[in-house]
Amino acid sequence: MKKGIAVLFLCLLLTGCLDQLQLKNLLFVDVVGIDYEEGSKQLKVDFVISSLREANLGGGRQSALFMETTGANLYEAVSKTNKEIPGILSVLETRLYLISNKFAKEQPLDHLNIASQFASNPLYAYLAIYDGDLSKLLSKKSMKDQTVSNFLIGLLDDEKSRGRIPSNKLLHYILGGTQFMNDFALNRFEPYKDSARLAGTSLFSDGRYTGINLSNEDTQLANLMGGETGKNQLIIGEQNGIHYSILVQNADRHFKINMDADKLREIAVNIQMDVKLIEDGPELKKHTNKELAKTEKAIEADLTSKAAKVMATLQLANCDYLQLAHEVAAFHPKVYAGLSWREQYPQMGIKPQVKVRILNNAILE
């Protein structure tokens, strides 16, 4: 009996050792940076690789390794890296694909499609653009006392949870179909001091980066125009001398396609916002209905003007970020079939209109 217990205990110990050995050998690709080699169409691929140190002590301690390689495609780059470093390279937990401006202008999704062929790759990683030297950024040891991976992904997670930026998951673009998904806005990072920061979005038309960007404020508004509910988003502005700060409680967006006979005349982008007004000072001011109505009109005028500028920028970039082509095709298929959408979209009459209802005063939590 004692011998049997001893054998069982030994087996458990050996199993634990094997698991620890596998953990120590796993190299998780946390971030993939993709650019072109200088003067070449050869890809330059950067990997931020995470591994577990001291896995035999239980839990393990995360460490990061920066690797740079080249390849005709992403698969070849991964294959070459596997030959250059001991361990098992895994893309199962990749959290961010970061691409350069130059790479973004050359149909980046054609190269990124190959990511779906990696075994067990769930494609839930973020896709974003960096307006700077990717290798210099990703080779940093840390940012703000965090790993580079955790810092960049933390910025995206926080802003996405606030509803201020598009989700931009790779899965959305690789498996989302191509007919209406070639126009989009990618979250954009830029160099800032000794690290990086979010700097709005970069606009894509027909799968290519147009070189035109939206600011952080414009991205927030474009997201609301795209259907984001905007819960607890803070918006600050001024109109005719009236300064305001509001917390969005709900934003309801709908499109109205206006026709003249069988021709498309205008598309209205209507947003109805329920908001709470934030007051300054130690005491909350009591507003009359007349004052609230005046404030609502001022906020509506300011946001409608800003939304019109965002729409003008989208049309200038020929970027159908709001997927209006899909709306017209779904509800007026014959009209859509007679349109040359790519050529006509920049000149179309598309008019945003924001309506605001102030619910009551608000206190920031």
Coordinates of N, CA and C in Angstrom, one line a residue, residues 132-320:
G132 N 5.3 56.5 -36.4 CA 6.7 56.7 -35.9 C 7.5 55.4 -36.2
D133 N 8.7 55.3 -35.6 CA 9.6 54.2 -35.8 C 9.2 53.0 -34.9
L134 N 8.6 52.0 -35.5 CA 8.1 50.9 -34.8 C 9.1 50.1 -34.0
S135 N 10.3 49.9 -34.6 CA 11.3 49.1 -33.9 C 11.8 49.9 -32.7
K136 N 11.9 51.2 -32.8 CA 12.4 52.0 -31.7 C 11.3 52.0 -30.5
L137 N 10.1 52.0 -30.9 CA 9.0 51.9 -29.9 C 9.0 50.6 -29.2
L138 N 8.9 49.5 -30.0 CA 8.7 48.2 -29.4 C 9.9 47.6 -28.7
S139 N 11.1 48.1 -29.0 CA 12.3 47.6 -28.3 C 12.6 48.2 -27.0
K140 N 11.7 49.2 -26.6 CA 11.8 49.8 -25.2 C 11.6 48.7 -24.2
K141 N 12.4 48.9 -23.1 CA 12.2 47.9 -22.0 C 10.9 48.1 -21.2
S142 N 10.5 49.4 -21.1 CA 9.3 49.7 -20.3 C 8.8 51.1 -20.7
M143 N 7.5 51.3 -20.3 CA 6.9 52.6 -20.4 C 6.1 52.9 -19.2
K144 N 6.3 54.0 -18.5 CA 5.6 54.3 -17.3 C 5.5 53.2 -16.3
D145 N 6.7 52.5 -16.1 CA 6.8 51.4 -15.2 C 5.9 50.2 -15.6
Q146 N 5.6 50.1 -16.8 CA 4.9 48.9 -17.4 C 5.6 48.4 -18.6
T147 N 5.3 47.1 -18.9 CA 5.9 46.6 -20.1 C 5.3 47.4 -21.3
V148 N 6.0 47.4 -22.4 CA 5.5 48.1 -23.6 C 4.1 47.5 -24.0
S149 N 4.0 46.2 -24.0 CA 2.7 45.6 -24.4 C 1.6 46.0 -23.5
N150 N 1.8 46.0 -22.2 CA 0.7 46.3 -21.2 C 0.4 47.8 -21.3
F151 N 1.4 48.6 -21.6 CA 1.1 50.1 -21.7 C 0.2 50.4 -22.9
L152 N 0.6 49.9 -24.1 CA -0.1 50.2 -25.3 C -1.5 49.6 -25.3
I153 N -1.6 48.3 -24.8 CA -2.9 47.7 -24.8 C -3.8 48.2 -23.7
G154 N -3.2 48.7 -22.6 CA -4.0 49.3 -21.6 C -4.6 50.6 -22.0
L155 N -3.9 51.4 -22.9 CA -4.5 52.6 -23.4 C -5.7 52.3 -24.3
L156 N -5.6 51.2 -25.1 CA -6.7 50.8 -26.0 C -7.9 50.3 -25.2
D157 N -7.6 49.4 -24.2 CA -8.6 48.8 -23.4 C -9.4 49.9 -22.6
D158 N -8.7 50.9 -22.1 CA -9.4 51.9 -21.3 C -10.3 52.8 -22.1
E159 N -9.8 53.2 -23.3 CA -10.6 54.1 -24.2 C -11.8 53.3 -24.8
K160 N -11.5 52.1 -25.1 CA -12.6 51.2 -25.7 C -13.7 51.0 -24.6
S161 N -13.3 50.8 -23.4 CA -14.4 50.6 -22.3 C -15.2 51.9 -22.1
R162 N -14.6 53.0 -22.4 CA -15.3 54.3 -22.4 C -16.1 54.6 -23.6
G163 N -16.0 53.8 -24.6 CA -16.7 53.9 -25.9 C -16.2 55.1 -26.7
R164 N -15.0 55.6 -26.5 CA -14.5 56.7 -27.2 C -13.7 56.4 -28.5
I165 N -13.4 55.1 -28.7 CA -12.6 54.7 -29.9 C -13.3 53.4 -30.5
P166 N -13.0 53.2 -31.8 CA -13.5 51.9 -32.4 C -12.8 50.7 -31.8
S167 N -13.5 49.6 -31.9 CA -12.9 48.3 -31.3 C -11.7 47.9 -32.0
N168 N -11.7 47.9 -33.4 CA -10.6 47.5 -34.2 C -9.9 46.2 -33.9
K169 N -10.7 45.1 -33.7 CA -10.2 43.8 -33.6 C -9.9 43.2 -34.9
L170 N -8.8 42.5 -35.0 CA -8.3 41.9 -36.3 C -9.4 41.0 -36.9
L171 N -10.1 40.3 -36.0 CA -11.1 39.3 -36.4 C -12.2 40.1 -37.3
H172 N -12.5 41.3 -36.9 CA -13.5 42.1 -37.6 C -13.2 42.3 -39.1
Y173 N -11.9 42.5 -39.4 CA -11.5 42.8 -40.7 C -11.1 41.5 -41.5
I174 N -10.5 40.5 -40.9 CA -10.1 39.3 -41.6 C -11.3 38.5 -42.0
L175 N -12.3 38.4 -41.1 CA -13.5 37.5 -41.3 C -14.8 38.3 -41.6
G176 N -14.7 39.6 -41.7 CA -15.9 40.4 -41.8 C -16.4 40.6 -43.2
G177 N -15.8 40.0 -44.2 CA -16.2 40.1 -45.6 C -15.5 41.4 -46.2
T178 N -15.6 41.5 -47.5 CA -14.8 42.6 -48.1 C -15.7 43.6 -48.8
Q179 N -17.0 43.3 -49.0 CA -17.8 44.2 -49.9 C -18.0 45.6 -49.2
F180 N -18.2 45.6 -47.9 CA -18.5 46.9 -47.2 C -17.5 47.1 -46.1
M181 N -16.4 46.3 -46.0 CA -15.5 46.5 -44.9 C -14.2 47.1 -45.2
N182 N -14.0 47.6 -46.4 CA -12.7 48.1 -46.9 C -12.5 49.6 -46.5
D183 N -13.6 50.2 -45.9 CA -13.4 51.6 -45.4 C -13.6 51.6 -43.9
F184 N -12.6 52.0 -43.2 CA -12.6 51.9 -41.7 C -11.6 53.0 -41.2
A185 N -11.6 53.1 -39.9 CA -10.7 54.0 -39.1 C -10.0 53.2 -38.1
L186 N -8.6 53.2 -38.2 CA -7.8 52.5 -37.2 C -7.3 53.4 -36.1
N187 N -7.3 52.9 -34.9 CA -6.8 53.7 -33.8 C -5.3 54.0 -34.1
R188 N -4.9 55.2 -33.8 CA -3.6 55.7 -34.1 C -2.8 56.1 -32.9
F189 N -1.6 55.6 -32.8 CA -0.6 56.0 -31.8 C 0.4 56.9 -32.4
E190 N 1.0 57.8 -31.6 CA 2.0 58.7 -32.1 C 3.1 58.8 -31.0
P191 N 4.4 59.1 -31.3 CA 5.4 59.2 -30.3 C 5.0 60.4 -29.3
Y192 N 5.3 60.2 -28.1 CA 5.0 61.3 -27.1 C 6.0 61.1 -25.9
K193 N 6.9 62.2 -25.9 CA 8.0 62.2 -24.9 C 8.8 60.9 -25.0
D194 N 8.9 60.1 -24.0 CA 9.7 58.8 -24.1 C 8.8 57.6 -24.3
S195 N 7.5 57.8 -24.6 CA 6.6 56.7 -24.8 C 5.8 56.9 -26.0
A196 N 4.5 56.7 -25.9 CA 3.5 56.9 -27.0 C 2.2 57.3 -26.4
R197 N 1.3 57.8 -27.3 CA -0.1 58.1 -26.8 C -1.0 57.9 -28.0
L198 N -2.3 57.8 -27.6 CA -3.3 57.7 -28.6 C -3.6 59.1 -29.2
A199 N -3.7 59.1 -30.6 CA -3.8 60.4 -31.3 C -4.9 60.3 -32.3
G200 N -6.1 59.9 -31.9 CA -7.2 59.8 -32.9 C -7.2 58.5 -33.7
T201 N -7.7 58.6 -34.9 CA -7.8 57.5 -35.8 C -7.3 57.9 -37.2
S202 N -6.8 56.8 -38.0 CA -6.4 57.0 -39.3 C -7.4 56.4 -40.3
L203 N -7.8 57.2 -41.3 CA -8.9 56.8 -42.2 C -8.4 55.9 -43.4
F204 N -9.1 54.9 -43.7 CA -8.8 53.9 -44.7 C -9.9 54.0 -45.8
S205 N -9.5 54.0 -47.0 CA -10.4 53.9 -48.2 C -10.0 52.8 -49.1
D206 N -10.9 51.9 -49.4 CA -10.7 50.7 -50.2 C -9.5 49.9 -49.7
G207 N -9.3 49.8 -48.4 CA -8.3 49.0 -47.8 C -7.0 49.7 -47.6
R208 N -6.8 50.9 -48.0 CA -5.5 51.7 -48.0 C -5.7 52.9 -47.1
Y209 N -4.6 53.2 -46.3 CA -4.5 54.4 -45.5 C -4.4 55.6 -46.4
T210 N -5.3 56.6 -46.2 CA -5.4 57.7 -47.0 C -4.4 58.8 -46.6
G211 N -3.8 58.7 -45.5 CA -3.0 59.8 -45.0 C -3.7 60.9 -44.2
I212 N -5.1 60.7 -44.1 CA -5.9 61.7 -43.4 C -6.4 61.1 -42.1
N213 N -6.3 61.9 -41.0 CA -6.6 61.4 -39.7 C -7.7 62.2 -39.0
L214 N -8.4 61.6 -38.1 CA -9.3 62.3 -37.2 C -8.6 62.5 -35.8
S215 N -8.9 63.7 -35.2 CA -8.3 63.9 -33.9 C -9.1 63.0 -32.8
N216 N -8.6 63.1 -31.6 CA -9.3 62.3 -30.5 C -10.7 62.8 -30.4
E217 N -11.0 64.1 -30.4 CA -12.3 64.6 -30.3 C -13.2 64.2 -31.5
D218 N -12.6 64.3 -32.7 CA -13.4 63.9 -33.8 C -13.7 62.4 -33.9
T219 N -12.7 61.6 -33.4 CA -12.9 60.2 -33.3 C -14.1 59.8 -32.4
Q220 N -14.1 60.5 -31.2 CA -15.3 60.3 -30.3 C -16.6 60.6 -31.0
L221 N -16.7 61.7 -31.7 CA -17.9 62.1 -32.4 C -18.2 61.1 -33.5
A222 N -17.2 60.7 -34.3 CA -17.4 59.7 -35.3 C -17.9 58.4 -34.8
N223 N -17.4 58.0 -33.6 CA -17.9 56.8 -33.0 C -19.4 56.9 -32.6
L224 N -19.8 58.0 -32.1 CA -21.2 58.3 -31.8 C -22.1 58.2 -33.1
M225 N -21.5 58.8 -34.2 CA -22.2 58.8 -35.5 C -22.3 57.4 -36.0
G226 N -21.3 56.5 -35.6 CA -21.3 55.2 -36.0 C -22.2 54.2 -35.3
G227 N -22.8 54.8 -34.2 CA -23.8 54.0 -33.5 C -23.4 53.7 -32.0
E228 N -22.3 54.2 -31.5 CA -21.9 54.0 -30.1 C -23.0 54.7 -29.2
T229 N -23.3 54.0 -28.1 CA -24.4 54.6 -27.2 C -23.8 55.7 -26.4
G230 N -22.5 55.7 -26.2 CA -21.8 56.9 -25.5 C -22.1 57.0 -24.0
K231 N -22.4 55.9 -23.4 CA -22.7 56.0 -21.9 C -21.6 56.6 -21.1
N232 N -21.9 57.7 -20.4 CA -21.0 58.4 -19.5 C -19.8 59.0 -20.2
Q233 N -19.9 59.2 -21.5 CA -18.8 59.9 -22.2 C -18.9 61.4 -21.8
L234 N -17.7 62.0 -21.6 CA -17.6 63.4 -21.3 C -17.4 64.2 -22.6
I235 N -18.2 65.2 -22.8 CA -18.0 66.1 -24.0 C -18.0 67.5 -23.5
I236 N -16.9 68.3 -23.9 CA -16.8 69.7 -23.5 C -16.8 70.5 -24.8
G237 N -17.4 71.7 -24.7 CA -17.5 72.6 -25.9 C -17.9 74.0 -25.5
E238 N -18.1 74.8 -26.6 CA -18.5 76.2 -26.4 C -19.2 76.6 -27.7
Q239 N -20.3 77.4 -27.5 CA -21.0 77.9 -28.6 C -21.6 79.2 -28.2
N240 N -21.3 80.3 -29.0 CA -21.9 81.6 -28.7 C -21.6 82.1 -27.3
G241 N -20.4 81.8 -26.8 CA -20.1 82.2 -25.4 C -20.6 81.3 -24.3
I242 N -21.3 80.3 -24.7 CA -21.8 79.4 -23.7 C -20.9 78.2 -23.6
H243 N -20.2 78.0 -22.5 CA -19.3 76.9 -22.3 C -20.1 75.8 -21.6
Y244 N -19.8 74.5 -22.0 CA -20.6 73.4 -21.4 C -19.8 72.2 -21.2
S245 N -20.1 71.4 -20.3 CA -19.6 70.1 -20.0 C -20.8 69.1 -19.8
I246 N -20.8 68.1 -20.6 CA -22.0 67.2 -20.5 C -21.5 65.7 -20.4
L247 N -22.3 64.9 -19.7 CA -22.1 63.5 -19.6 C -23.2 62.8 -20.4
V248 N -22.8 62.1 -21.5 CA -23.8 61.4 -22.3 C -24.3 60.3 -21.6
Q249 N -25.6 60.2 -21.5 CA -26.3 59.0 -20.9 C -26.7 58.0 -21.9
N250 N -27.1 58.5 -23.1 CA -27.4 57.6 -24.2 C -27.4 58.4 -25.5
A251 N -26.9 57.7 -26.5 CA -27.0 58.3 -27.9 C -27.6 57.4 -28.8
D252 N -28.7 57.8 -29.5 CA -29.4 57.0 -30.4 C -29.3 57.5 -31.8
R253 N -28.6 56.8 -32.6 CA -28.3 57.2 -34.0 C -29.1 56.5 -35.0
H254 N -29.7 57.2 -36.0 CA -30.3 56.5 -37.1 C -30.2 57.3 -38.4
F255 N -30.2 56.6 -39.5 CA -30.0 57.2 -40.8 C -31.4 57.4 -41.4
K256 N -31.5 58.4 -42.2 CA -32.7 58.6 -43.0 C -32.3 58.9 -44.4
I257 N -32.7 58.0 -45.3 CA -32.3 58.1 -46.7 C -33.4 58.8 -47.5
N258 N -33.2 60.0 -47.9 CA -34.2 60.8 -48.6 C -34.0 60.7 -50.2
M259 N -35.1 60.4 -50.8 CA -35.1 60.1 -52.2 C -35.9 61.2 -53.0
D260 N -35.5 61.4 -54.2 CA -36.3 62.1 -55.2 C -36.6 61.2 -56.3
A261 N -37.9 60.7 -56.4 CA -38.3 59.6 -57.3 C -37.4 58.4 -57.0
D262 N -36.6 58.0 -58.0 CA -35.7 56.9 -57.8 C -34.2 57.3 -57.7
K263 N -34.0 58.5 -57.3 CA -32.7 59.0 -57.1 C -32.4 59.4 -55.7
L264 N -31.2 59.1 -55.3 CA -30.7 59.5 -53.9 C -30.5 61.0 -53.8
R265 N -31.2 61.6 -52.9 CA -31.1 63.1 -52.8 C -30.1 63.4 -51.6
E266 N -30.3 62.8 -50.5 CA -29.6 63.2 -49.3 C -29.7 62.1 -48.3
I267 N -28.7 62.0 -47.4 CA -28.7 61.0 -46.3 C -28.5 61.9 -45.0
A268 N -29.5 61.7 -44.1 CA -29.4 62.4 -42.8 C -28.9 61.4 -41.8
V269 N -27.9 61.9 -41.0 CA -27.4 61.1 -39.9 C -27.8 61.8 -38.6
N270 N -28.9 61.3 -38.0 CA -29.5 61.9 -36.9 C -29.1 61.2 -35.6
I271 N -28.7 62.1 -34.6 CA -28.3 61.6 -33.3 C -29.1 62.3 -32.2
Q272 N -29.8 61.5 -31.4 CA -30.5 62.0 -30.3 C -29.7 61.6 -29.0
M273 N -29.3 62.7 -28.3 CA -28.5 62.5 -27.1 C -29.3 62.8 -25.8
D274 N -29.3 62.0 -24.9 CA -29.7 62.3 -23.5 C -28.5 62.6 -22.7
V275 N -28.4 63.7 -22.1 CA -27.1 64.1 -21.4 C -27.5 64.7 -20.0
K276 N -26.4 64.7 -19.2 CA -26.5 65.4 -17.9 C -25.5 66.5 -18.0
L277 N -25.9 67.7 -17.5 CA -25.1 68.9 -17.5 C -24.3 68.9 -16.2
I278 N -23.0 69.1 -16.4 CA -22.0 69.2 -15.3 C -21.8 70.7 -14.9
E279 N -22.0 71.0 -13.7 CA -21.9 72.4 -13.2 C -20.6 72.6 -12.5
D280 N -20.1 73.9 -12.6 CA -18.9 74.3 -11.8 C -19.3 74.9 -10.5
G281 N -18.4 75.0 -9.5 CA -18.6 75.7 -8.3 C -19.2 74.8 -7.2
P282 N -19.2 75.4 -6.0 CA -19.6 74.6 -4.8 C -21.1 74.3 -4.8
E283 N -21.9 75.0 -5.5 CA -23.4 74.8 -5.5 C -23.9 74.6 -6.9
L284 N -24.8 73.7 -7.0 CA -25.4 73.5 -8.3 C -26.4 74.6 -8.6
K285 N -26.3 75.1 -9.8 CA -27.2 76.2 -10.2 C -28.6 75.6 -10.6
K286 N -29.7 76.3 -10.2 CA -31.0 75.9 -10.7 C -31.3 76.6 -12.0
H287 N -31.7 75.9 -13.0 CA -32.0 76.4 -14.3 C -33.5 76.5 -14.5
T288 N -33.9 77.6 -15.2 CA -35.3 77.6 -15.6 C -35.4 76.8 -16.9
N289 N -36.6 76.4 -17.2 CA -36.8 75.7 -18.5 C -36.3 76.5 -19.7
K290 N -36.5 77.8 -19.6 CA -36.0 78.6 -20.7 C -34.5 78.6 -20.8
E291 N -33.8 78.6 -19.7 CA -32.4 78.6 -19.7 C -31.9 77.2 -20.2
L292 N -32.5 76.1 -19.8 CA -32.2 74.8 -20.2 C -32.4 74.7 -21.7
A293 N -33.5 75.2 -22.3 CA -33.8 75.1 -23.7 C -32.7 75.9 -24.5
K294 N -32.3 77.0 -24.0 CA -31.2 77.8 -24.6 C -29.9 77.0 -24.6
T295 N -29.6 76.4 -23.5 CA -28.4 75.6 -23.4 C -28.4 74.4 -24.4
E296 N -29.6 73.8 -24.4 CA -29.7 72.6 -25.3 C -29.5 73.0 -26.8
K297 N -30.0 74.2 -27.2 CA -29.9 74.7 -28.5 C -28.4 75.0 -28.8
A298 N -27.7 75.6 -27.9 CA -26.3 75.9 -28.0 C -25.4 74.6 -28.2
I299 N -25.7 73.6 -27.4 CA -25.0 72.4 -27.5 C -25.3 71.7 -28.8
E300 N -26.5 71.7 -29.2 CA -26.9 71.1 -30.5 C -26.2 71.7 -31.7
A301 N -26.2 73.1 -31.6 CA -25.5 73.8 -32.7 C -24.0 73.5 -32.8
D302 N -23.4 73.4 -31.6 CA -21.9 73.1 -31.6 C -21.6 71.7 -32.1
L303 N -22.4 70.7 -31.5 CA -22.1 69.3 -31.9 C -22.5 69.1 -33.4
T304 N -23.6 69.7 -33.8 CA -24.0 69.5 -35.3 C -22.9 70.1 -36.2
S305 N -22.3 71.2 -35.8 CA -21.3 71.8 -36.6 C -20.0 70.9 -36.6
K306 N -19.7 70.4 -35.4 CA -18.5 69.5 -35.4 C -18.7 68.2 -36.1
A307 N -19.9 67.7 -36.0 CA -20.3 66.4 -36.7 C -20.2 66.6 -38.3
A308 N -20.6 67.8 -38.7 CA -20.6 68.1 -40.2 C -19.1 68.2 -40.6
K309 N -18.2 68.7 -39.8 CA -16.8 68.7 -40.1 C -16.2 67.3 -40.2
V310 N -16.6 66.5 -39.2 CA -16.2 65.1 -39.3 C -16.6 64.4 -40.5
M311 N -17.9 64.6 -40.9 CA -18.4 64.0 -42.1 C -17.7 64.5 -43.3
A312 N -17.4 65.8 -43.4 CA -16.6 66.4 -44.5 C -15.2 65.7 -44.6
T313 N -14.6 65.5 -43.5 CA -13.3 64.8 -43.5 C -13.4 63.4 -44.0
L314 N -14.4 62.7 -43.6 CA -14.6 61.3 -44.1 C -14.9 61.3 -45.6
Q315 N -15.6 62.2 -46.1 CA -15.9 62.3 -47.5 C -14.6 62.7 -48.3
L316 N -13.8 63.6 -47.7 CA -12.6 64.0 -48.3 C -11.6 62.8 -48.5
A317 N -11.6 62.0 -47.5 CA -10.8 60.8 -47.5 C -11.4 59.6 -48.3
N318 N -12.7 59.9 -48.8 CA -13.4 58.8 -49.5 C -13.5 57.6 -48.6
C319 N -13.7 57.8 -47.3 CA -13.8 56.7 -46.4 C -15.3 56.6 -45.8
D320 N -16.0 55.6 -46.2 CA -17.3 55.4 -45.8 C -17.4 54.7 -44.4

